[in-house]
Amino acid sequence: MPMKINIYYGGRGLMDDPTLFVLDKMKEVLEELRVTVESFHLYELKNSITTLPQTLKNADGVILATTVEWYGIGGYMQQFLDACWLYGDKEKISQIYMCPIVMSTTYGEREGKLNLSTAWEILGGRPCSGICGYIADTSMLEENEDYIRIIEKKAENLYRTINQKMPCLPTSNQAVKQKVAITKNINFTPQESEQLSQYVSDDTYVQRQKADIQELASLFRDMMGTSEKEDTTEFIEEIKNHFRPQSGFAANYKVVMEEKKTPLIIEVNGGTLQCFYGEGNRADVEMQISRESFENIIMGKNTFQSSFMAGDMKMKGDFKVLRGLDQVLIFGSRTME
């Protein structure tokens, strides 16, 4: 069978990315040597990165390439390595040679190259000599014959290493793999790991599982409802005592608390306030919030607006109407603006 090498590129695909130039040159040399080369651009496959370890099956070698634009090897490459650790066939990986390529437009190409080699060794694979360099302008590569010759020689060396199946000395990183693997041994076969990675990357499947879990949780809460009666008076008095009427202001609010089965309804109509647990009229604003976060609002630590801006609360409806609730319910030491 002809040699097969997979390229996994973890950069952003920018036109002036020096890593892409290096990969193109290496691919030209390898194809001249009758090597089958398949490229995977991780930024284009970000929703299916967890399935990519399956593509290692028929590979004799891989090139892990990324660009350091500000710090480190980047999120896409890290996700791919995580997926190899969780779902990859470690027995197959142990037979695959890896050439790291890290070009930097700022700083840190040597550290990035070392990180890729270390990660591959911990996975059990065989690292090869790679390429790293600081290239502020891609034209520096394109116009320099010496640099191009270095890249071509690296591609030839990668071919020789794989073709001759050169042995690698054992490293302490491989010992780390053995220690780490002991603590979390999932005991999945490679086939089961592949199926699991497919489920993880399937957003529809994940969302369906979350919906099923929520339905089961709701079912159990309903079953427990016979023995645990929900408090339908909590927060009612505090809200009524801190109501400050605003002439001409009218709005309906629905507060869904994670720990309560029944939503809290707040209906404001000028000088009157209705507050109760149940189903009211159509809500102008619907809020989802934890009991703890809602209690912080009641205690005057936060407002409805600040809770939403901080991400402690989700809402549907008009943001101006939500802000109006902070004008008619004044908690704690807060004063009206």
Short mmCIF file of C-alpha atoms in Angstrom, two decimals:
data_model
loop_
_atom_site.label_atom_id
_atom_site.label_comp_id
_atom_site.label_asym_id
_atom_site.label_seq_id
_atom_site.Cartn_x
_atom_site.Cartn_y
_atom_site.Cartn_z
CA MET A 1 0.00 0.00 0.00
CA PRO A 2 1.21 3.55 -0.72
CA MET A 3 2.24 5.65 2.25
CA LYS A 4 -0.48 7.93 3.61
CA ILE A 5 0.13 11.11 5.60
CA ASN A 6 -2.60 13.26 7.12
CA ILE A 7 -2.14 16.98 7.70
CA TYR A 8 -4.09 18.60 10.55
CA TYR A 9 -3.92 22.39 10.36
CA GLY A 10 -4.99 24.29 13.49
CA GLY A 11 -4.59 27.89 12.30
CA ARG A 12 -7.29 30.30 11.10
CA GLY A 13 -6.66 29.94 7.37
CA LEU A 14 -5.43 33.49 6.80
CA MET A 15 -3.93 34.16 3.37
CA ASP A 16 -0.63 35.37 4.81
CA ASP A 17 -0.31 32.51 7.31
CA PRO A 18 3.31 31.25 6.95
CA THR A 19 2.27 27.80 8.17
CA LEU A 20 0.12 27.29 5.05
CA PHE A 21 3.10 28.07 2.83
CA VAL A 22 5.20 25.48 4.68
CA LEU A 23 2.43 22.88 4.37
CA ASP A 24 2.04 23.51 0.63
CA LYS A 25 5.78 22.98 0.05
CA MET A 26 5.85 19.80 2.14
CA LYS A 27 2.78 18.47 0.35
CA GLU A 28 4.44 19.05 -3.05
CA VAL A 29 7.53 17.07 -2.03
CA LEU A 30 5.53 14.23 -0.47
CA GLU A 31 3.28 13.87 -3.51
CA GLU A 32 6.34 13.76 -5.75
CA LEU A 33 7.43 10.79 -3.59
CA ARG A 34 4.03 9.17 -4.37
CA VAL A 35 2.69 9.71 -0.85
CA THR A 36 -1.06 10.07 -0.45
CA VAL A 37 -1.62 13.32 1.44
CA GLU A 38 -4.97 14.32 2.97
CA SER A 39 -5.45 17.71 4.61
CA PHE A 40 -7.87 18.61 7.41
CA HIS A 41 -8.37 22.30 8.21
CA LEU A 42 -9.71 22.28 11.76
CA TYR A 43 -11.27 25.74 11.53
CA GLU A 44 -13.54 24.41 8.78
CA LEU A 45 -14.35 21.25 10.77
CA LYS A 46 -14.79 22.82 14.21
CA ASN A 47 -18.22 21.19 14.72
CA SER A 48 -16.88 17.70 14.04
CA ILE A 49 -13.41 17.77 15.61
CA THR A 50 -14.36 14.98 18.02
CA THR A 51 -14.81 12.60 15.06
CA LEU A 52 -11.43 13.37 13.46
CA PRO A 53 -9.46 10.73 15.45
CA GLN A 54 -11.26 8.21 13.20
CA THR A 55 -9.28 9.61 10.25
CA LEU A 56 -6.06 8.32 11.83
CA LYS A 57 -7.00 4.73 10.97
CA ASN A 58 -5.14 4.43 7.67
CA ALA A 59 -2.44 7.02 8.32
CA ASP A 60 1.23 6.07 8.47
CA GLY A 61 2.19 9.55 9.59
CA VAL A 62 0.64 12.87 10.49
CA ILE A 63 1.68 16.50 10.36
CA LEU A 64 0.31 18.65 13.17
CA ALA A 65 0.61 22.26 12.07
CA THR A 66 -0.47 25.49 13.73
CA THR A 67 0.41 29.16 13.94
CA VAL A 68 1.22 31.10 17.09
CA GLU A 69 -0.50 34.44 16.59
CA TRP A 70 -0.39 35.60 20.20
CA TYR A 71 0.09 32.65 22.58
CA GLY A 72 0.11 28.87 22.40
CA ILE A 73 -0.95 26.33 19.80
CA GLY A 74 -4.55 27.57 19.58
CA GLY A 75 -7.91 26.15 20.55
CA TYR A 76 -8.64 24.08 17.45
CA MET A 77 -5.44 22.05 17.74
CA GLN A 78 -5.98 21.60 21.47
CA GLN A 79 -9.51 20.31 20.82
CA PHE A 80 -8.17 17.83 18.29
CA LEU A 81 -5.54 16.54 20.73
CA ASP A 82 -8.20 16.28 23.45
CA ALA A 83 -10.35 14.23 21.08
CA CYS A 84 -7.39 11.94 20.31
CA TRP A 85 -6.91 11.35 24.03
CA LEU A 86 -10.59 10.68 24.70
CA TYR A 87 -11.67 8.82 21.56
CA GLY A 88 -8.58 7.90 19.57
CA ASP A 89 -7.36 4.34 19.07
CA LYS A 90 -4.22 4.44 21.25
CA GLU A 91 -2.92 1.21 19.74
CA LYS A 92 -3.09 2.73 16.25
CA ILE A 93 -1.63 6.07 17.41
CA SER A 94 1.35 4.22 18.89
CA GLN A 95 2.35 3.25 15.33
CA ILE A 96 1.98 6.73 13.79
CA TYR A 97 4.88 9.13 13.25
CA MET A 98 4.13 12.83 13.81
CA CYS A 99 5.94 15.86 12.42
CA PRO A 100 5.14 19.13 14.27
CA ILE A 101 5.12 22.42 12.34
CA VAL A 102 4.70 25.66 14.25
CA MET A 103 5.30 29.06 12.68
CA SER A 104 5.00 32.21 14.75
CA THR A 105 4.14 35.77 13.84
CA THR A 106 4.80 36.95 17.40
CA TYR A 107 6.66 34.67 19.83
CA GLY A 108 6.58 31.10 21.14
CA GLU A 109 7.17 28.85 18.12
CA ARG A 110 9.66 26.66 19.99
CA GLU A 111 7.31 26.16 22.92
CA GLY A 112 4.46 25.35 20.53
CA LYS A 113 6.55 22.75 18.69
CA LEU A 114 7.59 21.20 22.01
CA ASN A 115 3.96 21.12 23.18
CA LEU A 116 2.86 19.21 20.07
CA SER A 117 5.71 16.70 20.43
CA THR A 118 5.01 16.21 24.13
CA ALA A 119 1.28 15.75 23.55
CA TRP A 120 1.89 13.16 20.82
CA GLU A 121 4.32 11.24 23.05
CA ILE A 122 1.79 11.21 25.90
CA LEU A 123 -0.75 9.83 23.44
CA GLY A 124 1.76 7.06 22.78
CA GLY A 125 2.73 8.17 19.28
CA ARG A 126 6.14 8.60 17.65
CA PRO A 127 7.34 12.19 17.21
CA CYS A 128 9.69 13.19 14.38
CA SER A 129 11.89 16.20 13.87
CA GLY A 130 9.70 19.18 13.00
CA ILE A 131 9.87 22.76 11.84
CA CYS A 132 9.46 25.96 13.79
CA GLY A 133 10.30 29.54 12.96
CA TYR A 134 9.45 33.18 13.42
CA ILE A 135 8.08 34.65 10.20
CA ALA A 136 6.73 38.19 10.42
CA ASP A 137 6.05 38.33 6.67
CA THR A 138 5.29 35.31 4.47
CA SER A 139 7.29 36.84 1.62
CA MET A 140 10.39 36.07 3.72
CA LEU A 141 9.70 32.39 3.04
CA GLU A 142 8.58 32.70 -0.55
CA GLU A 143 11.68 34.62 -1.66
CA ASN A 144 14.31 32.72 0.32
CA GLU A 145 15.63 29.62 -1.45
CA ASP A 146 17.49 28.46 1.65
CA TYR A 147 14.33 28.41 3.73
CA ILE A 148 12.46 26.51 1.01
CA ARG A 149 15.29 23.97 0.83
CA ILE A 150 15.04 23.40 4.60
CA ILE A 151 11.31 22.73 4.30
CA GLU A 152 11.82 20.32 1.42
CA LYS A 153 14.53 18.44 3.33
CA LYS A 154 12.20 18.07 6.33
CA ALA A 155 9.55 16.54 4.08
CA GLU A 156 12.11 14.09 2.66
CA ASN A 157 13.29 13.18 6.18
CA LEU A 158 9.71 12.55 7.26
CA TYR A 159 9.26 10.21 4.30
CA ARG A 160 12.47 8.30 5.13
CA THR A 161 11.57 8.01 8.82
CA ILE A 162 8.17 6.51 8.06
CA ASN A 163 9.36 4.37 5.15
CA GLN A 164 12.19 2.85 7.19
CA LYS A 165 10.08 2.63 10.36
CA MET A 166 12.87 4.15 12.40
CA PRO A 167 12.65 3.22 16.09
CA CYS A 168 12.26 5.83 18.83
CA LEU A 169 13.84 5.72 22.26
CA PRO A 170 11.36 5.52 25.16
CA THR A 171 10.57 8.81 26.90
CA SER A 172 9.25 9.84 30.30
CA ASN A 173 6.20 11.32 28.56
CA GLN A 174 5.10 7.81 27.60
CA ALA A 175 5.46 6.80 31.25
CA VAL A 176 3.18 9.71 32.13
CA LYS A 177 0.57 8.30 29.74
CA GLN A 178 0.62 4.98 31.56
CA LYS A 179 0.18 6.68 34.95
CA VAL A 180 -2.59 9.01 33.78
CA ALA A 181 -4.46 6.28 31.97
CA ILE A 182 -4.65 4.20 35.16
CA THR A 183 -6.75 6.76 36.99
CA LYS A 184 -9.43 7.07 34.31
CA ASN A 185 -9.63 3.82 32.40
CA ILE A 186 -12.91 3.85 30.47
CA ASN A 187 -12.36 0.37 28.98
CA PHE A 188 -13.91 1.24 25.62
CA THR A 189 -12.93 -0.61 22.47
CA PRO A 190 -11.73 1.58 19.56
CA GLN A 191 -15.06 0.95 17.83
CA GLU A 192 -17.05 2.06 20.90
CA SER A 193 -14.85 5.16 21.22
CA GLU A 194 -15.59 6.05 17.58
CA GLN A 195 -19.33 5.71 18.17
CA LEU A 196 -19.07 7.83 21.31
CA SER A 197 -17.15 10.56 19.47
CA GLN A 198 -19.89 10.62 16.82
CA TYR A 199 -22.52 11.14 19.50
CA VAL A 200 -20.49 13.92 21.12
CA SER A 201 -20.20 15.82 17.82
CA ASP A 202 -23.91 15.39 16.99
CA ASP A 203 -25.56 18.55 18.33
CA THR A 204 -29.04 17.17 17.69
CA TYR A 205 -28.30 14.06 19.74
CA VAL A 206 -26.79 16.10 22.59
CA GLN A 207 -29.76 18.48 22.71
CA ARG A 208 -32.18 15.55 22.70
CA GLN A 209 -30.32 13.97 25.62
CA LYS A 210 -30.48 17.24 27.57
CA ALA A 211 -34.21 17.48 26.92
CA ASP A 212 -34.71 13.90 28.12
CA ILE A 213 -32.76 14.63 31.31
CA GLN A 214 -34.85 17.74 31.99
CA GLU A 215 -38.04 15.76 31.40
CA LEU A 216 -36.92 13.06 33.82
CA ALA A 217 -35.96 15.68 36.40
CA SER A 218 -39.39 17.29 36.05
CA LEU A 219 -41.05 13.87 36.38
CA PHE A 220 -39.19 13.12 39.60
CA ARG A 221 -40.07 16.54 41.00
CA ASP A 222 -43.72 15.85 40.24
CA MET A 223 -43.49 12.44 41.95
CA MET A 224 -41.98 14.08 45.01
CA GLY A 225 -44.63 16.77 45.01
CA THR A 226 -46.99 14.65 47.09
CA SER A 227 -44.57 14.68 50.01
CA GLU A 228 -42.93 18.08 49.44
CA LYS A 229 -45.39 20.93 49.09
CA GLU A 230 -43.97 23.96 47.33
CA ASP A 231 -43.87 27.27 49.17
CA THR A 232 -46.19 29.61 47.22
CA THR A 233 -45.65 32.60 49.52
CA GLU A 234 -41.88 33.01 49.22
CA PHE A 235 -40.81 36.50 48.06
CA ILE A 236 -44.43 37.69 47.75
CA GLU A 237 -44.42 40.01 50.77
CA GLU A 238 -40.95 41.37 50.02
CA ILE A 239 -42.04 42.32 46.51
CA LYS A 240 -45.25 43.98 47.69
CA ASN A 241 -43.46 45.92 50.44
CA HIS A 242 -40.91 47.35 47.99
CA PHE A 243 -43.36 48.33 45.28
CA ARG A 244 -43.09 51.98 44.18
CA PRO A 245 -45.89 52.86 41.74
CA GLN A 246 -45.07 54.67 38.50
CA SER A 247 -47.93 56.52 36.87
CA GLY A 248 -48.85 55.15 33.46
CA PHE A 249 -46.53 52.12 33.71
CA ALA A 250 -48.07 48.70 33.06
CA ALA A 251 -46.37 45.39 32.35
CA ASN A 252 -46.60 41.68 33.11
CA TYR A 253 -43.58 39.61 34.17
CA LYS A 254 -43.07 35.88 34.47
CA VAL A 255 -40.20 34.63 36.64
CA VAL A 256 -39.21 30.99 36.15
CA MET A 257 -36.96 29.81 38.97
CA GLU A 258 -34.97 26.63 38.41
CA GLU A 259 -35.83 25.25 41.86
CA LYS A 260 -39.58 25.91 41.60
CA LYS A 261 -42.19 24.12 39.50
CA THR A 262 -44.57 27.08 39.39
CA PRO A 263 -43.52 30.45 37.92
CA LEU A 264 -43.81 33.70 39.84
CA ILE A 265 -46.10 36.24 38.17
CA ILE A 266 -45.67 39.99 38.71
CA GLU A 267 -48.39 42.18 37.16
CA VAL A 268 -47.99 45.94 37.37
CA ASN A 269 -50.73 48.34 36.32
CA GLY A 270 -50.02 51.91 37.37
CA GLY A 271 -50.59 52.05 41.12
CA THR A 272 -51.58 48.40 41.57
CA LEU A 273 -49.45 45.28 41.88
CA GLN A 274 -50.46 41.64 41.64
CA CYS A 275 -47.86 39.05 42.68
CA PHE A 276 -48.54 35.31 42.86
CA TYR A 277 -47.34 31.84 41.80
CA GLY A 278 -49.24 30.38 38.88
CA GLU A 279 -50.13 31.25 35.29
CA GLY A 280 -51.11 34.84 34.61
CA ASN A 281 -51.80 36.85 31.48
CA ARG A 282 -49.39 36.89 28.56
CA ALA A 283 -46.02 38.06 29.90
CA ASP A 284 -44.27 41.05 28.35
CA VAL A 285 -41.01 39.75 29.81
CA GLU A 286 -40.17 36.18 30.80
CA MET A 287 -37.14 35.58 33.01
CA GLN A 288 -35.24 32.41 33.88
CA ILE A 289 -33.15 32.67 37.02
CA SER A 290 -31.90 30.58 39.93
CA ARG A 291 -33.49 31.02 43.35
CA GLU A 292 -30.15 32.24 44.75
CA SER A 293 -29.77 34.94 42.10
CA PHE A 294 -33.37 36.05 42.58
CA GLU A 295 -32.82 36.23 46.33
CA ASN A 296 -29.80 38.50 45.72
CA ILE A 297 -32.12 40.87 43.85
CA ILE A 298 -34.65 40.82 46.70
CA MET A 299 -31.84 41.58 49.17
CA GLY A 300 -30.75 44.57 47.09
CA LYS A 301 -27.38 43.11 46.06
CA ASN A 302 -28.29 43.11 42.38
CA THR A 303 -30.96 44.50 40.08
CA PHE A 304 -32.90 42.70 37.38
CA GLN A 305 -30.91 44.61 34.77
CA SER A 306 -27.48 43.88 36.30
CA SER A 307 -28.37 40.20 36.76
CA PHE A 308 -29.18 39.92 33.07
CA MET A 309 -26.01 41.77 32.04
CA ALA A 310 -23.91 39.50 34.29
CA GLY A 311 -25.39 36.36 32.76
CA ASP A 312 -27.13 35.27 35.97
CA MET A 313 -30.51 35.54 34.27
CA LYS A 314 -31.97 34.83 30.85
CA MET A 315 -34.89 36.79 29.46
CA LYS A 316 -37.35 37.00 26.59
CA GLY A 317 -39.03 40.25 25.74
CA ASP A 318 -38.32 43.98 25.65
CA PHE A 319 -35.21 45.01 27.58
CA LYS A 320 -36.75 48.44 28.30
CA VAL A 321 -39.69 46.74 30.02
CA LEU A 322 -37.24 44.71 32.11
CA ARG A 323 -35.48 47.91 33.12
CA GLY A 324 -38.86 49.34 34.14
CA LEU A 325 -39.19 46.61 36.75
CA ASP A 326 -36.16 48.05 38.54
CA GLN A 327 -37.99 51.40 38.68
CA VAL A 328 -41.10 50.04 40.41
CA LEU A 329 -39.39 47.49 42.71
CA ILE A 330 -36.77 49.21 44.86
CA PHE A 331 -34.95 46.72 47.10
CA GLY A 332 -32.34 47.22 49.82
CA SER A 333 -30.49 50.53 50.02
CA ARG A 334 -31.11 51.30 46.34
CA THR A 335 -32.89 54.57 45.61
CA MET A 336 -34.87 55.54 42.55
CA GLU A 337 -32.90 57.26 39.84
#
